[in-house]
Short mmCIF file of C-alpha atoms in Angstrom, two decimals:
data_model
loop_
_atom_site.label_atom_id
_atom_site.label_comp_id
_atom_site.label_asym_id
_atom_site.label_seq_id
_atom_site.Cartn_x
_atom_site.Cartn_y
_atom_site.Cartn_z
CA MET A 1 23.60 37.01 3.47
CA ASN A 2 22.32 38.75 0.38
CA LEU A 3 18.68 39.41 -0.50
CA VAL A 4 18.20 36.30 -2.66
CA GLN A 5 19.86 34.03 -0.10
CA SER A 6 17.54 35.43 2.55
CA LEU A 7 14.54 34.79 0.30
CA LEU A 8 15.61 31.23 -0.55
CA THR A 9 16.25 30.39 3.10
CA ALA A 10 12.82 31.73 4.02
CA LEU A 11 11.21 29.63 1.29
CA ARG A 12 12.92 26.53 2.67
CA ASP A 13 11.95 27.40 6.25
CA HIS A 14 8.32 27.78 5.15
CA GLY A 15 8.23 24.32 3.54
CA ALA A 16 9.47 24.74 -0.04
CA ARG A 17 11.71 21.89 -1.17
CA GLU A 18 12.52 22.73 -4.79
CA ILE A 19 12.19 25.42 -7.45
CA PHE A 20 10.90 24.98 -10.99
CA GLY A 21 12.08 27.66 -13.33
CA ILE A 22 13.09 29.09 -16.69
CA PRO A 23 15.71 31.87 -16.70
CA GLY A 24 15.73 35.06 -18.73
CA ASP A 25 17.84 38.19 -18.74
CA PHE A 26 15.96 39.94 -15.93
CA ALA A 27 16.13 36.70 -13.91
CA LEU A 28 19.75 35.67 -14.61
CA PRO A 29 21.18 37.45 -11.54
CA TYR A 30 18.89 35.72 -9.06
CA PHE A 31 19.07 32.38 -10.90
CA ARG A 32 22.86 32.49 -10.48
CA ILE A 33 22.42 32.68 -6.71
CA VAL A 34 19.75 29.96 -6.72
CA GLU A 35 22.24 27.66 -8.46
CA SER A 36 25.37 28.60 -6.52
CA SER A 37 23.78 28.63 -3.08
CA GLY A 38 22.30 25.13 -3.27
CA ILE A 39 19.67 26.19 -0.74
CA LEU A 40 16.91 24.66 -2.89
CA PRO A 41 17.36 22.39 -5.93
CA LEU A 42 16.43 23.91 -9.28
CA TYR A 43 14.56 22.05 -12.02
CA THR A 44 14.40 23.85 -15.36
CA LEU A 45 11.74 22.97 -17.91
CA SER A 46 11.00 24.26 -21.41
CA HIS A 47 7.93 26.52 -21.30
CA GLU A 48 6.58 28.75 -18.56
CA PRO A 49 3.09 27.21 -18.31
CA ALA A 50 4.75 23.91 -17.44
CA ILE A 51 6.78 25.63 -14.71
CA GLY A 52 3.55 26.81 -13.11
CA PHE A 53 1.86 23.40 -13.42
CA ALA A 54 4.86 21.55 -11.97
CA ALA A 55 5.11 23.92 -9.00
CA ASP A 56 1.35 23.62 -8.46
CA ALA A 57 1.52 19.81 -8.44
CA SER A 58 4.44 19.77 -6.01
CA ALA A 59 2.49 22.05 -3.66
CA ARG A 60 -0.61 19.85 -3.86
CA MET A 61 1.31 16.62 -3.40
CA ARG A 62 3.33 17.72 -0.39
CA GLY A 63 0.85 20.14 1.17
CA SER A 64 3.42 22.95 1.31
CA LEU A 65 4.87 25.71 -0.86
CA GLY A 66 5.56 25.16 -4.54
CA VAL A 67 7.90 27.63 -6.24
CA ALA A 68 7.86 28.83 -9.86
CA ALA A 69 10.74 31.09 -10.95
CA VAL A 70 10.64 33.10 -14.18
CA THR A 71 11.82 36.29 -15.81
CA TRP A 72 9.93 39.54 -16.16
CA GLY A 73 7.32 40.13 -18.88
CA ALA A 74 7.69 37.40 -21.47
CA GLY A 75 8.28 34.78 -18.77
CA ALA A 76 5.88 35.69 -15.99
CA LEU A 77 3.06 36.73 -18.32
CA ASN A 78 3.40 33.42 -20.12
CA MET A 79 2.63 31.69 -16.81
CA VAL A 80 -0.54 33.61 -15.96
CA ASN A 81 -2.91 30.76 -16.86
CA ALA A 82 -1.09 28.25 -14.66
CA VAL A 83 -1.07 30.66 -11.72
CA ALA A 84 -4.77 31.42 -12.26
CA ALA A 85 -5.44 27.68 -12.04
CA ALA A 86 -3.51 27.48 -8.77
CA TYR A 87 -5.47 30.43 -7.39
CA ALA A 88 -8.83 28.95 -8.40
CA GLU A 89 -7.95 25.56 -6.90
CA LYS A 90 -6.27 26.92 -3.75
CA SER A 91 -2.71 25.78 -4.31
CA PRO A 92 0.08 27.66 -2.44
CA VAL A 93 2.47 28.55 -5.28
CA VAL A 94 5.13 31.23 -4.85
CA VAL A 95 5.87 33.06 -8.10
CA LEU A 96 9.38 34.51 -8.24
CA SER A 97 9.97 36.98 -11.05
CA GLY A 98 13.03 38.94 -11.98
CA GLY A 99 12.39 42.59 -12.66
CA PRO A 100 13.98 45.78 -13.92
CA GLY A 101 16.52 47.40 -11.68
CA LYS A 102 15.55 50.59 -9.93
CA GLY A 103 17.71 52.63 -12.30
CA GLU A 104 16.16 51.03 -15.37
CA ALA A 105 12.65 51.65 -14.10
CA ALA A 106 13.43 55.37 -13.82
CA SER A 107 15.29 55.69 -17.13
CA GLY A 108 12.32 56.95 -19.11
CA LEU A 109 12.93 54.30 -21.78
CA LEU A 110 10.53 51.54 -22.72
CA LEU A 111 12.09 48.27 -21.57
CA HIS A 112 12.04 45.04 -23.55
CA HIS A 113 9.39 42.61 -22.26
CA GLN A 114 7.39 45.60 -20.98
CA ALA A 115 3.64 45.52 -21.66
CA LYS A 116 1.77 48.75 -20.95
CA THR A 117 3.78 50.13 -18.03
CA ILE A 118 6.57 49.00 -15.71
CA ASP A 119 3.85 48.03 -13.22
CA SER A 120 1.59 46.13 -15.64
CA GLN A 121 2.86 42.71 -14.61
CA TYR A 122 2.58 43.53 -10.90
CA ARG A 123 -1.04 44.62 -11.38
CA ILE A 124 -1.92 41.60 -13.52
CA PHE A 125 -0.69 39.24 -10.81
CA GLU A 126 -2.75 41.11 -8.25
CA GLU A 127 -5.80 39.42 -9.80
CA ILE A 128 -4.47 35.87 -9.35
CA THR A 129 -2.53 36.03 -6.07
CA CYS A 130 -3.45 36.70 -2.44
CA ASP A 131 -0.41 38.87 -1.71
CA ARG A 132 2.53 40.49 -3.50
CA ALA A 133 5.84 42.20 -2.80
CA ARG A 134 8.53 43.96 -4.83
CA LEU A 135 11.86 43.59 -3.05
CA ASP A 136 13.25 47.03 -3.89
CA ASP A 137 14.23 47.89 -0.29
CA ALA A 138 16.62 45.49 1.44
CA ALA A 139 15.75 46.80 4.89
CA ARG A 140 12.05 46.18 4.36
CA ALA A 141 12.46 42.92 2.40
CA PRO A 142 12.54 40.47 5.36
CA ALA A 143 9.20 41.77 6.67
CA ASP A 144 7.67 41.72 3.18
CA ILE A 145 8.86 38.16 2.55
CA ALA A 146 7.59 36.95 5.94
CA ARG A 147 4.16 38.50 5.34
CA VAL A 148 3.77 37.17 1.79
CA LEU A 149 4.83 33.60 2.63
CA ALA A 150 2.60 33.55 5.71
CA HIS A 151 -0.38 34.59 3.58
CA CYS A 152 0.48 31.98 0.95
CA LEU A 153 0.23 29.23 3.55
CA GLU A 154 -2.68 30.71 5.48
CA HIS A 155 -4.90 31.17 2.42
CA SER A 156 -3.39 28.31 0.40
CA ARG A 157 -3.22 30.50 -2.69
CA PRO A 158 -0.44 31.86 -4.91
CA VAL A 159 1.69 34.88 -4.06
CA TYR A 160 4.00 36.99 -6.21
CA ILE A 161 7.52 38.22 -5.35
CA GLU A 162 9.40 40.47 -7.79
CA ILE A 163 13.19 40.80 -7.49
CA PRO A 164 14.73 43.85 -9.21
CA ARG A 165 17.89 42.60 -10.83
CA ASP A 166 20.11 45.23 -9.22
CA MET A 167 18.95 44.16 -5.73
CA VAL A 168 19.98 40.49 -5.68
CA GLU A 169 23.37 41.06 -3.99
CA ALA A 170 22.11 43.67 -1.51
CA PRO A 171 22.93 42.70 2.12
CA CYS A 172 19.75 41.48 3.79
CA ALA A 173 18.78 40.22 7.22
CA LYS A 174 17.36 36.78 7.82
CA VAL A 175 13.59 36.46 7.46
CA VAL A 176 11.86 35.78 10.76
CA PRO A 177 8.62 33.84 10.20
CA LEU A 178 5.49 35.52 11.51
CA PRO A 179 3.88 33.94 14.58
CA PRO A 180 0.57 32.16 14.05
CA ARG A 181 -2.28 34.59 13.74
CA SER A 182 -4.35 34.88 16.91
CA VAL A 183 -7.86 33.46 16.79
CA ASP A 184 -10.78 34.18 19.11
CA MET A 185 -11.16 30.74 20.68
CA ASP A 186 -14.44 31.69 22.36
CA ALA A 187 -15.89 32.30 18.90
CA VAL A 188 -14.39 29.03 17.66
CA ASP A 189 -15.90 27.09 20.56
CA ALA A 190 -19.31 28.66 19.95
CA CYS A 191 -19.03 27.65 16.32
CA VAL A 192 -18.03 24.09 17.23
CA ASP A 193 -20.90 23.73 19.70
CA GLU A 194 -23.45 24.86 17.12
CA LEU A 195 -21.91 22.66 14.42
CA LEU A 196 -21.99 19.53 16.58
CA ALA A 197 -25.55 20.28 17.67
CA ARG A 198 -26.65 20.54 14.04
CA LEU A 199 -24.97 17.25 13.17
CA ALA A 200 -26.51 15.55 16.21
CA ALA A 201 -29.97 16.75 15.23
CA ALA A 202 -29.66 15.69 11.59
CA ARG A 203 -31.27 12.43 10.49
CA SER A 204 -28.74 11.76 7.71
CA PRO A 205 -25.60 13.88 8.08
CA VAL A 206 -22.79 13.49 5.54
CA LEU A 207 -19.27 14.89 5.50
CA MET A 208 -17.95 16.00 2.11
CA ALA A 209 -14.19 16.53 2.20
CA GLY A 210 -12.74 19.14 -0.16
CA VAL A 211 -9.33 20.22 -1.37
CA GLU A 212 -8.57 22.50 1.59
CA VAL A 213 -8.28 19.37 3.74
CA ARG A 214 -5.25 18.30 1.70
CA ARG A 215 -3.88 21.82 1.30
CA HIS A 216 -3.73 22.32 5.07
CA GLY A 217 -2.43 18.82 5.84
CA LEU A 218 -5.55 17.67 7.69
CA GLU A 219 -6.36 14.31 6.13
CA GLU A 220 -5.48 12.19 9.17
CA GLN A 221 -7.35 14.52 11.53
CA VAL A 222 -10.42 14.58 9.30
CA ALA A 223 -10.36 10.77 9.04
CA GLU A 224 -10.29 10.58 12.83
CA LEU A 225 -13.07 13.14 13.10
CA SER A 226 -15.31 11.19 10.73
CA ARG A 227 -14.76 8.02 12.73
CA ARG A 228 -15.60 9.67 16.03
CA ILE A 229 -18.78 11.31 14.77
CA GLY A 230 -19.75 8.25 12.76
CA LEU A 231 -20.39 10.23 9.57
CA PRO A 232 -20.21 8.71 6.11
CA VAL A 233 -17.60 10.56 4.05
CA VAL A 234 -17.63 11.45 0.38
CA THR A 235 -15.33 13.58 -1.71
CA SER A 236 -16.29 15.90 -4.51
CA PHE A 237 -15.07 15.55 -8.10
CA MET A 238 -12.27 18.01 -7.27
CA GLY A 239 -11.45 16.24 -4.04
CA ARG A 240 -10.94 12.82 -5.58
CA GLY A 241 -7.91 11.16 -3.97
CA LEU A 242 -8.49 12.73 -0.56
CA LEU A 243 -8.36 10.30 2.39
CA ALA A 244 -7.23 7.52 0.04
CA TYR A 245 -4.55 6.42 2.51
CA SER A 246 -6.73 6.68 5.63
CA ASP A 247 -9.31 4.43 7.22
CA ALA A 248 -12.06 7.05 7.10
CA PRO A 249 -15.55 5.68 6.29
CA LEU A 250 -15.12 6.88 2.69
CA VAL A 251 -17.98 5.73 0.49
CA GLY A 252 -17.04 7.38 -2.80
CA THR A 253 -17.10 10.52 -4.88
CA TYR A 254 -20.17 12.69 -5.38
CA MET A 255 -20.76 13.55 -9.04
CA GLY A 256 -24.48 14.23 -9.15
CA VAL A 257 -26.18 12.78 -12.22
CA ALA A 258 -22.83 11.42 -13.44
CA GLY A 259 -22.09 9.48 -10.30
CA THR A 260 -23.22 6.45 -8.36
CA PRO A 261 -26.97 6.82 -7.66
CA GLU A 262 -26.61 5.74 -4.02
CA ILE A 263 -23.99 8.41 -3.34
CA THR A 264 -26.01 11.02 -5.20
CA ARG A 265 -29.04 10.31 -3.01
CA LEU A 266 -26.92 10.19 0.14
CA VAL A 267 -25.60 13.71 -0.50
CA GLU A 268 -28.65 15.38 -2.01
CA GLU A 269 -31.09 14.03 0.57
CA SER A 270 -28.86 14.82 3.55
CA ASP A 271 -30.29 17.22 6.12
CA GLY A 272 -26.82 17.76 7.57
CA LEU A 273 -24.38 18.10 4.68
CA PHE A 274 -21.03 19.21 6.13
CA LEU A 275 -18.84 20.74 3.39
CA LEU A 276 -15.36 20.71 4.89
CA GLY A 277 -12.80 22.65 2.86
CA GLU A 278 -14.90 22.33 -0.29
CA ILE A 279 -14.93 24.62 -3.32
CA VAL A 280 -18.57 25.34 -4.08
CA SER A 281 -18.18 25.33 -7.86
CA ASP A 282 -20.09 24.21 -10.92
CA THR A 283 -17.83 21.21 -11.52
CA ASN A 284 -18.70 19.95 -8.03
CA PHE A 285 -22.39 20.84 -7.82
CA ALA A 286 -23.89 21.99 -11.13
CA VAL A 287 -24.78 18.43 -12.16
CA SER A 288 -26.82 17.70 -9.05
CA GLU A 289 -29.85 15.53 -9.72
CA LYS A 290 -31.70 17.46 -7.04
CA LYS A 291 -30.54 21.03 -6.43
CA ILE A 292 -28.77 21.31 -3.09
CA ASP A 293 -29.96 24.19 -0.93
CA MET A 294 -26.65 25.60 0.29
CA ARG A 295 -28.50 27.49 3.03
CA ARG A 296 -29.15 24.15 4.74
CA THR A 297 -25.53 23.01 4.61
CA ILE A 298 -22.62 23.53 6.98
CA ARG A 299 -19.80 25.17 5.03
CA ALA A 300 -16.31 25.40 6.49
CA LEU A 301 -14.12 26.98 3.84
CA ASP A 302 -12.00 30.04 3.10
CA GLY A 303 -11.34 30.59 6.81
CA SER A 304 -14.97 30.88 7.88
CA VAL A 305 -17.91 28.68 8.82
CA THR A 306 -21.48 29.25 7.61
CA MET A 307 -24.48 27.39 9.00
CA GLY A 308 -27.79 28.50 7.59
CA PHE A 309 -27.76 32.26 8.14
CA HIS A 310 -25.12 32.13 10.89
CA VAL A 311 -21.58 33.08 9.85
CA TYR A 312 -18.44 32.67 11.95
CA PRO A 313 -16.01 34.81 9.96
CA ASP A 314 -12.59 33.97 11.39
CA VAL A 315 -12.33 30.22 11.94
CA PRO A 316 -9.31 28.66 10.17
CA LEU A 317 -9.93 25.11 9.00
CA ALA A 318 -7.09 23.60 11.04
CA VAL A 319 -8.31 25.29 14.22
CA LEU A 320 -11.88 24.14 13.58
CA VAL A 321 -10.86 20.51 13.10
CA GLU A 322 -8.62 20.62 16.17
CA ARG A 323 -11.43 21.93 18.38
CA LEU A 324 -13.95 19.47 16.95
CA LEU A 325 -11.60 16.61 17.86
CA ALA A 326 -11.03 18.07 21.32
CA LYS A 327 -14.79 18.17 22.03
CA MET A 328 -15.75 14.87 20.47
CA PRO A 329 -14.97 12.53 23.38
CA ALA A 330 -17.59 14.38 25.47
CA TRP A 331 -20.25 14.28 22.77
CA SER A 332 -22.90 11.73 23.63
CA ALA A 333 -24.74 11.36 20.33
CA PRO A 334 -24.68 7.75 19.07
CA ALA A 335 -22.46 6.93 16.14
CA ARG A 336 -24.31 6.28 12.89
CA ALA A 337 -23.73 3.30 10.68
CA VAL A 338 -22.49 4.10 7.18
CA PRO A 339 -25.63 3.62 5.02
CA ILE A 340 -23.90 2.36 1.88
CA ALA A 341 -20.90 0.16 1.22
CA ARG A 342 -17.58 1.40 -0.01
CA PRO A 343 -17.38 1.31 -3.80
CA VAL A 344 -15.82 -1.64 -5.61
CA PHE A 345 -13.61 -0.67 -8.52
CA PRO A 346 -13.32 -2.79 -11.65
CA ARG A 347 -10.40 -5.16 -11.99
CA GLY A 348 -9.43 -7.96 -14.31
CA LEU A 349 -8.69 -6.48 -17.73
CA THR A 350 -9.98 -8.73 -20.51
CA ARG A 351 -6.78 -9.22 -22.50
CA ASP A 352 -8.23 -9.88 -25.89
CA ASP A 353 -7.98 -8.24 -29.30
CA GLY A 354 -10.91 -5.89 -28.73
CA PRO A 355 -10.42 -2.14 -29.16
CA ILE A 356 -9.44 0.00 -26.18
CA ALA A 357 -12.05 2.09 -24.37
CA PRO A 358 -11.20 4.56 -21.58
CA ASN A 359 -12.72 2.25 -18.99
CA ASP A 360 -10.21 -0.43 -20.02
CA ILE A 361 -7.41 1.94 -19.02
CA ALA A 362 -8.97 2.34 -15.56
CA VAL A 363 -9.18 -1.44 -15.16
CA ALA A 364 -5.57 -1.90 -16.30
CA VAL A 365 -4.34 0.67 -13.76
CA ASN A 366 -6.41 -0.98 -11.01
CA ASP A 367 -4.85 -4.33 -11.87
CA LEU A 368 -1.39 -2.76 -11.68
CA MET A 369 -2.08 -1.21 -8.26
CA ALA A 370 -3.51 -4.50 -6.99
CA ARG A 371 -0.07 -6.01 -7.62
CA HIS A 372 2.20 -3.10 -6.70
CA GLY A 373 0.23 -0.95 -4.26
CA ARG A 374 -1.13 2.56 -4.69
CA ILE A 375 0.51 4.70 -7.36
CA PRO A 376 0.17 8.51 -7.42
CA ILE A 377 -1.55 9.89 -10.51
CA ALA A 378 -1.31 13.20 -12.33
CA SER A 379 -4.21 13.72 -14.70
CA ASP A 380 -5.02 16.33 -17.29
CA ILE A 381 -8.55 17.58 -17.85
CA GLY A 382 -10.91 15.72 -20.16
CA ASP A 383 -11.93 12.10 -20.37
CA CYS A 384 -8.67 11.03 -18.76
CA LEU A 385 -9.88 12.68 -15.52
CA PHE A 386 -13.34 11.14 -15.78
CA THR A 387 -11.62 7.78 -16.34
CA ALA A 388 -9.67 8.36 -13.11
CA MET A 389 -12.99 8.25 -11.24
CA ASP A 390 -13.03 4.49 -11.95
CA ILE A 391 -9.51 4.01 -10.59
CA GLU A 392 -9.02 2.94 -6.98
CA PRO A 393 -8.62 6.02 -4.76
CA THR A 394 -4.99 7.10 -4.67
CA ALA A 395 -3.08 10.37 -4.52
CA LEU A 396 -4.35 12.41 -7.48
CA VAL A 397 -3.48 15.88 -8.77
CA ALA A 398 -5.69 17.31 -11.51
CA PRO A 399 -7.26 20.65 -12.52
CA GLY A 400 -10.80 19.50 -11.80
CA TYR A 401 -12.34 22.95 -11.32
CA TYR A 402 -10.31 25.40 -13.39
CA GLY A 403 -10.13 22.83 -16.17
CA THR A 404 -7.02 23.96 -18.00
CA MET A 405 -5.43 21.68 -20.57
CA GLY A 406 -1.71 20.92 -20.43
CA PHE A 407 -1.52 20.25 -16.69
CA GLY A 408 -0.89 16.50 -16.73
CA VAL A 409 2.68 15.93 -17.96
CA PRO A 410 4.42 18.78 -16.10
CA ALA A 411 2.33 17.96 -13.04
CA GLY A 412 3.67 14.41 -13.22
CA LEU A 413 7.23 15.75 -13.17
CA GLY A 414 6.38 18.04 -10.25
CA LEU A 415 4.75 15.16 -8.43
CA GLN A 416 7.83 12.94 -8.76
CA ALA A 417 10.16 15.77 -7.71
CA ALA A 418 8.05 16.47 -4.61
CA SER A 419 7.37 12.91 -3.50
CA GLY A 420 10.15 10.78 -4.95
CA GLU A 421 7.44 8.37 -6.11
CA ARG A 422 7.04 7.23 -9.69
CA PRO A 423 3.68 8.49 -11.01
CA ILE A 424 1.27 7.51 -13.72
CA VAL A 425 0.24 10.41 -15.96
CA LEU A 426 -3.14 10.33 -17.71
CA VAL A 427 -3.37 12.80 -20.60
CA GLY A 428 -5.41 13.32 -23.75
CA ASP A 429 -3.82 13.81 -27.15
CA GLY A 430 -4.88 17.47 -27.31
CA ALA A 431 -3.30 18.29 -23.95
CA PHE A 432 -0.19 16.30 -24.82
CA GLN A 433 0.29 18.51 -27.86
CA MET A 434 0.58 21.45 -25.47
CA THR A 435 3.02 20.26 -22.81
CA GLY A 436 3.89 16.63 -23.50
CA TRP A 437 7.27 17.70 -24.82
CA GLU A 438 8.35 18.52 -21.27
CA LEU A 439 9.14 14.80 -21.01
CA GLY A 440 12.38 15.68 -22.78
CA ASN A 441 13.55 17.14 -19.46
CA ALA A 442 12.87 13.96 -17.47
CA ALA A 443 16.19 12.24 -18.14
CA ARG A 444 18.24 15.13 -16.68
CA TYR A 445 16.60 14.65 -13.30
CA GLY A 446 16.04 10.91 -13.26
CA PHE A 447 12.26 11.22 -13.58
CA ASP A 448 10.61 8.15 -15.09
CA PRO A 449 6.81 8.54 -15.14
CA VAL A 450 4.55 6.17 -17.02
CA VAL A 451 2.48 8.31 -19.37
CA ILE A 452 -0.74 7.01 -20.91
CA VAL A 453 -1.94 9.14 -23.81
CA PHE A 454 -5.64 8.83 -24.68
CA ASN A 455 -5.38 9.27 -28.45
CA ASN A 456 -8.73 9.57 -30.23
CA ALA A 457 -7.44 12.15 -32.76
CA SER A 458 -9.78 14.79 -31.34
CA TRP A 459 -10.60 17.07 -28.49
CA GLY A 460 -12.77 14.25 -27.21
CA MET A 461 -14.57 15.94 -24.35
CA LEU A 462 -15.55 18.88 -26.55
CA THR A 463 -16.77 16.45 -29.19
CA THR A 464 -18.97 14.81 -26.57
CA PHE A 465 -20.77 18.11 -26.00
CA GLN A 466 -20.80 19.30 -29.63
CA PRO A 467 -20.31 16.32 -31.97
CA GLU A 468 -21.32 18.20 -35.11
CA SER A 469 -18.26 20.49 -35.05
CA LYS A 470 -15.47 19.37 -37.37
CA PHE A 471 -12.92 21.65 -35.70
CA ASN A 472 -12.72 19.21 -32.78
CA ALA A 473 -10.81 16.76 -35.00
CA ILE A 474 -7.08 17.41 -34.48
CA GLY A 475 -5.57 14.68 -36.65
CA GLU A 476 -3.63 11.60 -35.71
CA TRP A 477 -0.28 12.48 -34.17
CA ARG A 478 2.17 9.61 -33.65
CA PHE A 479 3.28 10.37 -30.12
CA ALA A 480 4.89 7.01 -29.35
CA GLU A 481 7.41 7.52 -32.14
CA THR A 482 8.65 10.74 -30.50
CA ALA A 483 9.44 9.14 -27.14
CA ALA A 484 12.90 7.86 -28.08
CA ALA A 485 13.94 11.30 -29.33
CA LEU A 486 12.90 12.74 -25.96
CA GLY A 487 14.92 10.17 -24.00
CA GLY A 488 12.16 7.69 -23.20
CA GLU A 489 10.48 4.69 -24.72
CA GLY A 490 7.11 4.65 -26.45
CA VAL A 491 4.65 2.10 -27.74
CA ARG A 492 1.35 2.48 -29.56
CA VAL A 493 -1.37 0.03 -28.54
CA ARG A 494 -4.75 -0.67 -30.14
CA THR A 495 -6.11 -3.70 -28.26
CA ARG A 496 -6.79 -4.54 -24.64
CA ARG A 497 -4.16 -7.27 -24.81
CA GLU A 498 -1.53 -4.81 -26.03
CA LEU A 499 -2.56 -2.28 -23.37
CA GLY A 500 -2.18 -4.73 -20.49
CA GLU A 501 1.15 -6.03 -21.72
CA ALA A 502 2.51 -2.54 -22.37
CA LEU A 503 1.55 -1.30 -18.90
CA ASP A 504 3.11 -4.34 -17.21
CA ARG A 505 6.32 -3.88 -19.16
CA ALA A 506 6.46 -0.13 -18.55
CA TRP A 507 6.10 -0.51 -14.80
CA SER A 508 8.72 -3.26 -14.60
CA GLU A 509 11.44 -1.08 -16.12
CA ARG A 510 12.91 1.96 -14.37
CA GLY A 511 15.23 4.76 -15.34
CA ARG A 512 13.44 6.59 -18.16
CA PHE A 513 9.89 7.61 -18.95
CA ARG A 514 7.55 5.18 -20.69
CA LEU A 515 4.84 6.45 -23.01
CA ILE A 516 1.85 4.26 -23.86
CA GLU A 517 -0.17 5.72 -26.71
CA ALA A 518 -3.61 4.14 -26.34
CA MET A 519 -5.55 4.43 -29.61
CA ILE A 520 -9.22 4.91 -28.78
CA PRO A 521 -11.86 4.72 -31.54
CA PRO A 522 -13.56 8.07 -32.29
CA GLY A 523 -16.65 8.69 -30.19
CA VAL A 524 -15.77 6.12 -27.50
CA VAL A 525 -15.71 7.78 -24.06
CA SER A 526 -15.72 6.62 -20.47
CA SER A 527 -19.05 5.73 -18.94
CA THR A 528 -18.57 8.53 -16.38
CA LEU A 529 -18.06 11.19 -19.05
CA ALA A 530 -21.06 9.86 -20.98
CA ARG A 531 -23.25 10.23 -17.89
CA PHE A 532 -21.80 13.65 -17.11
CA ALA A 533 -22.41 14.96 -20.63
CA ALA A 534 -25.93 13.55 -20.73
CA GLY A 535 -26.70 15.09 -17.35
CA VAL A 536 -25.37 18.51 -18.33
CA LYS A 537 -27.36 18.49 -21.58
CA ARG A 538 -30.52 17.46 -19.74
CA LEU A 539 -30.09 20.10 -17.04
CA GLN A 540 -29.33 22.81 -19.61
CA SER A 541 -32.18 21.96 -21.96
CA PRO A 542 -35.27 24.20 -21.72
CA ALA A 543 -38.18 22.69 -19.85
CA LYS A 544 -40.80 21.14 -22.08
CA GLY A 545 -44.19 22.77 -21.72
#
């Protein structure tokens, strides 16, 4: 086989199931082999950021590699933001980039698409990936590919592979996957013993499940673990959607001052808070009503476990959960009753002629899922994501920590490609302006998401924090009217009655995307965003003397 065939086969063997890409002249040679080989299906979109978002969503949804394929310079550098988001939120995306041939690199000429030097792109991606390789030596390529893909899965973070365009046809051996990395099981067992002892001694232990649980495919094991220990389980804002399909004792999502008071107290007053695969970020913890002392928590993340001032530096999350489950039958501590009831989410949309508020959209989606079962959701950042907190737990992909706009629509396409399930996409009008036009690619691949655009003619979340600024008004764009030109069907709705009817009709019809443009009066936000903004302002305001 040639070098690209070897790479594609290795991607498939490591869990990749599709490639999202945009070709360019440095990438044309390897794109030709991607297409002709049929090893992995190729979905082309229109703009490189969307390629990165779609690959990220497919990785999150399936818990395996997502692949984004681009050209050198103008293509790869245009995708930096999307890859940075995947790095920040621990999503295993493989970036494939074409590159100059070895002869071109040594020509002494400046090459088109070149930034500062031939190596500028390689060095830029060093900041937002956990490993990199340039496949300029066919004999060394199999080992480089095996190492990079192993690190992508182990760390659940992006990696970068550059393919010089004069190397694609070079004969290349098959990639042999690396064996699992050895772990000191004595150290793991010592860690597990101390962890269980701390939980047993705690008066009110709580397990907070984070995104690494999904990234490493551990949801069922963590659900079983929580049942055996008898711990109440919460997710963070970023972890919303975790354990939605399990019977874990899940009591809700922790959002500090913006969340349910009972859950806020449960987490912040816990003397045994177990952060399992969590990202300790401001979006998850900066709005705490009562500052959480991280030194008193148990943190299992990034391949290590920290308890107080004790650190176990080499304990992979999957190994930790496996050993915890193995030791649990012998643990004699009594199971604890869950102290609060599972949350009840609003249903029963009032179908009258009143104006639409974001909370009405949550109720309408809950009504739809009550009739049709859980529906996966891709959400952009902004009030659409805060609105999702009032939707029944279901599979959810969203940039909750990195917070980049433009994620929602391409993520919805990536979600459907990865899962085969029809998603709902929640997106604000500002984010839709960025990447909503990717819906024009849906018909080619049979994708038919239902897209709900929150149109308040503004960057609504920014307005919530700084209402005096006129630059947050972005004008009224008529998105529904563009849907037919993109191959879908659109409708603009202004009342709760129209919203409910439009969503019912959209879900009943398959075969092309449906766009519901929900017109929301200026200044009307979800109750969750209102609490979040008020809490942030209060916490950031100087103390009154």
